[in-house]
Short mmCIF file of C-alpha atoms in Angstrom, two decimals:
data_model
loop_
_atom_site.label_atom_id
_atom_site.label_comp_id
_atom_site.label_asym_id
_atom_site.label_seq_id
_atom_site.Cartn_x
_atom_site.Cartn_y
_atom_site.Cartn_z
CA UNK A 1 73.60 -146.22 93.20
CA UNK A 2 72.52 -142.53 93.10
CA UNK A 3 72.11 -141.59 96.92
CA UNK A 4 69.00 -139.61 97.20
CA UNK A 5 68.92 -138.86 100.90
CA UNK A 6 71.01 -139.34 104.25
CA UNK A 7 69.85 -139.86 107.31
CA UNK A 8 69.37 -142.61 110.26
CA UNK A 9 66.52 -144.83 111.20
CA UNK A 10 65.61 -144.08 114.55
CA UNK A 11 63.93 -146.59 117.18
CA UNK A 12 63.80 -146.41 120.62
CA UNK A 13 67.54 -145.20 121.47
CA UNK A 14 69.29 -146.51 118.86
CA UNK A 15 69.93 -145.01 115.48
CA UNK A 16 71.23 -146.54 112.20
CA UNK A 17 73.03 -144.32 109.97
CA UNK A 18 71.55 -144.90 106.26
CA UNK A 19 71.74 -143.83 102.62
CA UNK A 20 68.57 -143.68 100.57
CA UNK A 21 68.42 -144.97 96.77
CA UNK A 22 65.79 -145.10 94.49
CA UNK A 23 64.39 -148.46 94.18
CA UNK A 24 62.22 -147.92 90.94
CA UNK A 25 62.73 -146.26 87.98
CA UNK A 26 60.12 -144.72 85.59
CA UNK A 27 60.57 -146.77 82.18
CA UNK A 28 58.24 -143.87 80.23
CA UNK A 29 59.93 -142.65 76.94
CA UNK A 30 60.06 -139.33 77.01
CA UNK A 31 58.58 -137.10 73.80
CA UNK A 32 60.32 -133.66 73.15
CA UNK A 33 57.89 -130.98 71.00
CA UNK A 34 59.85 -129.66 67.94
CA UNK A 35 58.75 -126.73 65.38
CA UNK A 36 57.29 -129.01 62.59
CA UNK A 37 59.52 -126.83 60.09
CA UNK A 38 63.22 -127.25 61.06
CA UNK A 39 62.88 -130.08 63.61
CA UNK A 40 64.49 -127.90 66.37
CA UNK A 41 62.98 -128.58 70.07
CA UNK A 42 60.88 -125.69 71.17
CA UNK A 43 61.82 -123.78 74.24
CA UNK A 44 59.70 -123.21 77.49
CA UNK A 45 59.84 -119.89 78.29
CA UNK A 46 58.70 -118.50 81.95
CA UNK A 47 56.54 -115.16 81.28
CA UNK A 48 54.77 -112.81 82.98
CA UNK A 49 51.62 -111.87 81.39
CA UNK A 50 51.04 -108.69 83.44
CA UNK A 51 54.42 -107.24 82.58
CA UNK A 52 55.12 -108.78 79.66
CA UNK A 53 58.94 -109.85 80.63
CA UNK A 54 60.49 -113.51 80.59
CA UNK A 55 61.70 -114.43 84.15
CA UNK A 56 64.39 -116.46 85.63
CA UNK A 57 64.26 -119.02 88.79
CA UNK A 58 65.38 -116.25 90.94
CA UNK A 59 62.60 -114.08 90.41
CA UNK A 60 60.00 -116.60 91.07
CA UNK A 61 58.51 -116.91 94.71
CA UNK A 62 55.64 -119.64 96.05
CA UNK A 63 52.70 -118.43 96.47
CA UNK A 64 49.07 -120.13 97.73
CA UNK A 65 45.56 -119.57 95.88
CA UNK A 66 43.28 -119.15 98.79
CA UNK A 67 40.64 -117.59 96.61
CA UNK A 68 40.34 -116.89 93.04
CA UNK A 69 43.38 -114.65 91.71
CA UNK A 70 44.14 -114.18 95.53
CA UNK A 71 47.62 -115.57 96.61
CA UNK A 72 49.64 -115.64 100.08
CA UNK A 73 53.15 -115.55 99.64
CA UNK A 74 55.52 -117.68 101.22
CA UNK A 75 59.31 -117.21 101.76
CA UNK A 76 61.73 -119.88 101.36
CA UNK A 77 62.68 -119.17 105.55
CA UNK A 78 59.00 -119.54 106.59
CA UNK A 79 58.92 -122.73 104.78
CA UNK A 80 62.32 -123.88 106.49
CA UNK A 81 61.19 -122.79 109.84
CA UNK A 82 58.19 -125.23 109.75
CA UNK A 83 59.91 -128.43 108.90
CA UNK A 84 60.60 -131.17 112.02
CA UNK A 85 63.88 -130.87 113.47
CA UNK A 86 65.21 -134.14 113.36
CA UNK A 87 64.46 -133.77 109.00
CA UNK A 88 67.51 -136.66 108.54
CA UNK A 89 66.16 -139.22 110.79
CA UNK A 90 63.55 -141.56 110.09
CA UNK A 91 61.38 -142.40 113.29
CA UNK A 92 59.91 -145.75 113.51
CA UNK A 93 56.72 -145.38 115.76
CA UNK A 94 55.28 -149.37 115.75
CA UNK A 95 56.15 -152.78 114.17
CA UNK A 96 52.91 -154.34 112.48
CA UNK A 97 52.22 -156.99 110.50
CA UNK A 98 52.36 -156.39 107.04
CA UNK A 99 49.20 -158.12 105.75
CA UNK A 100 47.36 -155.22 107.71
CA UNK A 101 48.41 -152.46 105.26
CA UNK A 102 46.34 -152.29 102.12
CA UNK A 103 48.35 -151.90 99.00
CA UNK A 104 46.33 -148.57 98.01
CA UNK A 105 48.47 -146.59 101.00
CA UNK A 106 51.96 -147.44 99.31
CA UNK A 107 53.04 -144.48 97.03
CA UNK A 108 57.07 -145.33 96.10
CA UNK A 109 59.57 -147.56 97.01
CA UNK A 110 63.34 -146.38 98.35
CA UNK A 111 65.97 -148.95 99.20
CA UNK A 112 67.88 -148.01 102.39
CA UNK A 113 71.47 -148.96 102.86
CA UNK A 114 73.96 -148.76 105.57
CA UNK A 115 76.62 -146.08 106.03
CA UNK A 116 80.04 -148.21 106.86
CA UNK A 117 79.79 -147.38 110.44
CA UNK A 118 76.24 -148.88 111.13
CA UNK A 119 76.39 -152.47 109.20
CA UNK A 120 76.31 -154.47 112.52
CA UNK A 121 73.54 -152.12 113.48
CA UNK A 122 71.46 -152.46 110.14
CA UNK A 123 72.06 -156.24 110.17
CA UNK A 124 70.54 -156.57 113.27
CA UNK A 125 67.28 -154.38 112.61
CA UNK A 126 67.00 -156.58 109.27
CA UNK A 127 67.46 -159.93 110.57
CA UNK A 128 65.60 -159.25 114.40
CA UNK A 129 62.39 -157.91 111.66
CA UNK A 130 62.60 -160.61 109.44
CA UNK A 131 62.20 -163.25 112.68
CA UNK A 132 59.43 -161.20 114.01
CA UNK A 133 57.41 -161.10 110.52
CA UNK A 134 56.98 -157.32 111.48
CA UNK A 135 57.43 -154.41 109.38
CA UNK A 136 57.64 -150.82 111.00
CA UNK A 137 55.32 -147.69 110.58
CA UNK A 138 57.63 -144.77 110.39
CA UNK A 139 57.91 -141.17 109.82
CA UNK A 140 60.39 -139.10 107.23
CA UNK A 141 60.66 -135.72 106.07
CA UNK A 142 62.17 -135.34 102.67
CA UNK A 143 62.00 -132.46 100.86
CA UNK A 144 59.83 -130.39 102.98
CA UNK A 145 57.16 -133.03 103.04
CA UNK A 146 56.53 -135.14 106.02
CA UNK A 147 55.96 -138.81 104.57
CA UNK A 148 53.99 -142.16 106.16
CA UNK A 149 56.61 -144.81 105.68
CA UNK A 150 56.60 -148.82 105.84
CA UNK A 151 60.27 -150.20 106.77
CA UNK A 152 60.00 -154.12 105.58
CA UNK A 153 63.34 -156.70 104.30
CA UNK A 154 63.75 -157.07 101.05
CA UNK A 155 66.44 -159.01 99.61
CA UNK A 156 68.49 -158.81 102.95
CA UNK A 157 68.07 -155.05 102.60
CA UNK A 158 65.58 -152.33 103.96
CA UNK A 159 63.27 -150.79 101.45
CA UNK A 160 61.09 -148.01 103.05
CA UNK A 161 57.75 -147.44 101.14
CA UNK A 162 56.33 -143.78 101.46
CA UNK A 163 52.38 -144.02 102.37
CA UNK A 164 49.38 -141.83 101.95
CA UNK A 165 47.87 -140.44 104.92
CA UNK A 166 44.33 -142.18 105.53
CA UNK A 167 42.95 -138.12 104.42
CA UNK A 168 44.47 -138.64 101.32
CA UNK A 169 42.78 -142.05 100.10
CA UNK A 170 39.35 -141.53 98.34
CA UNK A 171 36.65 -143.70 99.22
CA UNK A 172 34.47 -144.95 96.14
CA UNK A 173 30.67 -145.05 96.44
CA UNK A 174 29.60 -148.61 96.50
CA UNK A 175 26.17 -149.42 94.85
CA UNK A 176 26.70 -152.76 93.67
CA UNK A 177 26.79 -154.46 97.05
CA UNK A 178 23.37 -154.80 96.79
CA UNK A 179 23.26 -157.27 93.87
CA UNK A 180 23.49 -161.24 94.60
CA UNK A 181 25.12 -163.47 92.19
CA UNK A 182 23.61 -167.17 92.23
CA UNK A 183 25.33 -169.89 93.80
CA UNK A 184 26.13 -171.61 90.71
CA UNK A 185 27.84 -168.01 89.28
CA UNK A 186 29.98 -167.93 92.16
CA UNK A 187 31.09 -171.50 91.91
CA UNK A 188 31.84 -170.95 88.17
CA UNK A 189 34.31 -167.72 89.17
CA UNK A 190 35.96 -169.82 92.10
CA UNK A 191 36.56 -172.38 89.45
CA UNK A 192 38.05 -169.38 87.04
CA UNK A 193 40.16 -168.28 89.86
CA UNK A 194 41.80 -171.12 90.94
CA UNK A 195 42.44 -171.84 87.24
CA UNK A 196 44.39 -168.73 86.77
CA UNK A 197 46.02 -169.28 90.09
CA UNK A 198 49.81 -169.55 89.56
CA UNK A 199 52.60 -168.51 91.88
CA UNK A 200 54.13 -165.18 91.25
CA UNK A 201 56.91 -164.27 88.65
CA UNK A 202 57.78 -160.72 87.69
CA UNK A 203 59.82 -161.89 85.01
CA UNK A 204 56.78 -163.18 82.97
CA UNK A 205 55.16 -160.05 83.07
CA UNK A 206 55.86 -157.49 80.32
CA UNK A 207 54.85 -153.79 79.24
CA UNK A 208 54.09 -154.95 76.00
CA UNK A 209 53.59 -150.82 74.68
CA UNK A 210 56.57 -149.86 75.94
CA UNK A 211 58.53 -152.75 73.80
CA UNK A 212 56.09 -151.78 70.79
CA UNK A 213 57.16 -147.98 70.92
CA UNK A 214 60.68 -148.74 71.26
CA UNK A 215 60.56 -151.18 68.24
CA UNK A 216 58.56 -148.43 66.59
CA UNK A 217 61.36 -145.70 67.51
CA UNK A 218 64.25 -147.70 66.70
CA UNK A 219 62.42 -148.82 62.98
CA UNK A 220 62.55 -145.31 62.53
CA UNK A 221 66.23 -144.52 63.24
CA UNK A 222 67.06 -147.53 60.89
CA UNK A 223 64.76 -146.20 58.38
CA UNK A 224 63.19 -149.74 58.20
CA UNK A 225 59.05 -150.22 58.02
CA UNK A 226 57.58 -151.45 61.15
CA UNK A 227 54.14 -153.15 60.97
CA UNK A 228 51.65 -154.52 63.54
CA UNK A 229 48.62 -156.04 62.71
CA UNK A 230 45.73 -154.83 64.26
CA UNK A 231 44.34 -156.99 66.87
CA UNK A 232 40.53 -158.36 66.66
CA UNK A 233 38.07 -156.53 68.67
CA UNK A 234 36.04 -159.04 70.71
CA UNK A 235 32.48 -158.59 70.40
CA UNK A 236 29.82 -158.31 72.88
CA UNK A 237 28.89 -160.70 75.82
CA UNK A 238 25.80 -161.38 75.88
CA UNK A 239 25.19 -164.62 78.91
CA UNK A 240 27.42 -164.01 81.55
CA UNK A 241 27.36 -168.26 82.30
CA UNK A 242 28.39 -168.81 79.04
CA UNK A 243 31.09 -166.74 79.27
CA UNK A 244 32.16 -168.45 82.32
CA UNK A 245 31.91 -171.81 81.15
CA UNK A 246 34.08 -170.66 78.07
CA UNK A 247 36.60 -169.25 80.06
CA UNK A 248 37.05 -171.80 82.46
CA UNK A 249 37.15 -173.86 79.46
CA UNK A 250 39.97 -172.02 77.83
CA UNK A 251 41.71 -171.90 80.98
CA UNK A 252 41.60 -175.38 81.42
CA UNK A 253 43.20 -175.87 77.89
CA UNK A 254 45.63 -173.01 78.84
CA UNK A 255 46.87 -174.09 82.44
CA UNK A 256 48.53 -177.15 81.08
CA UNK A 257 50.35 -175.23 78.57
CA UNK A 258 51.36 -172.58 81.39
CA UNK A 259 50.88 -169.79 78.74
CA UNK A 260 48.71 -166.12 79.99
CA UNK A 261 45.81 -165.56 78.40
CA UNK A 262 44.85 -162.36 76.67
CA UNK A 263 41.85 -160.49 77.46
CA UNK A 264 40.85 -159.49 73.72
CA UNK A 265 41.19 -163.52 73.15
CA UNK A 266 38.78 -164.77 75.97
CA UNK A 267 36.18 -162.18 74.70
CA UNK A 268 36.71 -163.76 71.24
CA UNK A 269 36.20 -167.36 72.97
CA UNK A 270 33.15 -166.64 74.75
CA UNK A 271 31.80 -164.99 71.86
CA UNK A 272 32.40 -167.85 69.70
CA UNK A 273 30.19 -170.00 71.90
CA UNK A 274 27.55 -167.51 71.83
CA UNK A 275 27.82 -167.88 67.88
CA UNK A 276 27.93 -171.66 67.63
CA UNK A 277 31.80 -171.68 66.60
CA UNK A 278 33.86 -174.75 67.73
CA UNK A 279 36.57 -173.12 70.83
CA UNK A 280 39.47 -174.72 68.55
CA UNK A 281 38.96 -173.17 65.72
CA UNK A 282 38.59 -169.79 67.76
CA UNK A 283 41.59 -170.19 69.02
CA UNK A 284 43.60 -171.52 66.27
CA UNK A 285 42.50 -168.22 64.46
CA UNK A 286 43.68 -166.12 67.21
CA UNK A 287 47.27 -167.74 67.64
CA UNK A 288 48.13 -166.00 64.27
CA UNK A 289 47.36 -162.29 65.61
CA UNK A 290 50.88 -161.59 66.55
CA UNK A 291 53.10 -158.85 66.28
CA UNK A 292 56.32 -159.19 64.62
CA UNK A 293 59.27 -160.88 66.36
CA UNK A 294 62.43 -158.69 66.98
CA UNK A 295 65.50 -158.71 69.23
CA UNK A 296 65.12 -157.17 72.52
CA UNK A 297 65.93 -153.70 72.32
CA UNK A 298 68.54 -151.87 74.10
CA UNK A 299 67.07 -148.33 73.89
CA UNK A 300 66.22 -147.02 77.22
CA UNK A 301 64.56 -143.63 78.64
CA UNK A 302 67.35 -141.00 79.40
CA UNK A 303 67.80 -140.58 83.34
CA UNK A 304 67.69 -137.30 84.48
CA UNK A 305 68.67 -136.55 87.89
CA UNK A 306 66.82 -133.15 89.49
CA UNK A 307 68.60 -130.33 91.05
CA UNK A 308 67.19 -130.92 94.39
CA UNK A 309 68.20 -135.28 94.30
CA UNK A 310 72.00 -133.60 93.27
CA UNK A 311 71.73 -131.23 96.89
CA UNK A 312 70.77 -133.90 98.76
#
């Protein structure tokens, strides 16, 4: 894996030299703008609207807009002087229980692998954290920005999750907490949740839109025709109890087959109850709404390494 950053984990008087690698990758398909007539790629040009000149990277400076169209300029030396003196250190602040951190705080995941001289210290930290059941809250500076981070054991190694600060989390204006469901509705809702409860299996879930987009692109490359049947739209659900009853009936039958339930399929079944149709008939109709099966694609997004990552 490509190394993005080198530093050390610091807790107490212990330092563990580590290398940082991206733990996830974007699977988005990148599109370029082309000239409609000649199909050549359009180049983006940086141009000053006042001087009417094209400018390069060396001609750019960083400015902060403190008022409308008024900027204060900060040079690289001034920004560098604000960096923390231990910018190559992941400083552990506290050890806490993982369930105490709400997932809304997590930002991005990175793998931390040990340098050759720190294998024993790295393994010691992993094993002691795993046995204690604790995770570490740390502070790290990357790319001139200080991050709050969570270190935890994953697949016998350390993964670091950069986190948002509390000031960066928006809060909802809750007005629906005054609505009180009936006991019958709560009972049926709990039953529906129990019917849908299963062990987490990440391989079970797929980005269906991404797979369809890849198939569309491959069909255009090979000159084939790609057809997708438009999924049927569900009608309006008019009764909450009827919706719960229909959903429970569906999950009871699907649970034995261990197959995921599609939202539009559930809505259609709910409306079939409202319309007086049988569940079996509606379920049979929906099973025909399938996309053409094609072999798994080998088309992957082109990976790009930023200049900053290369310099790290």
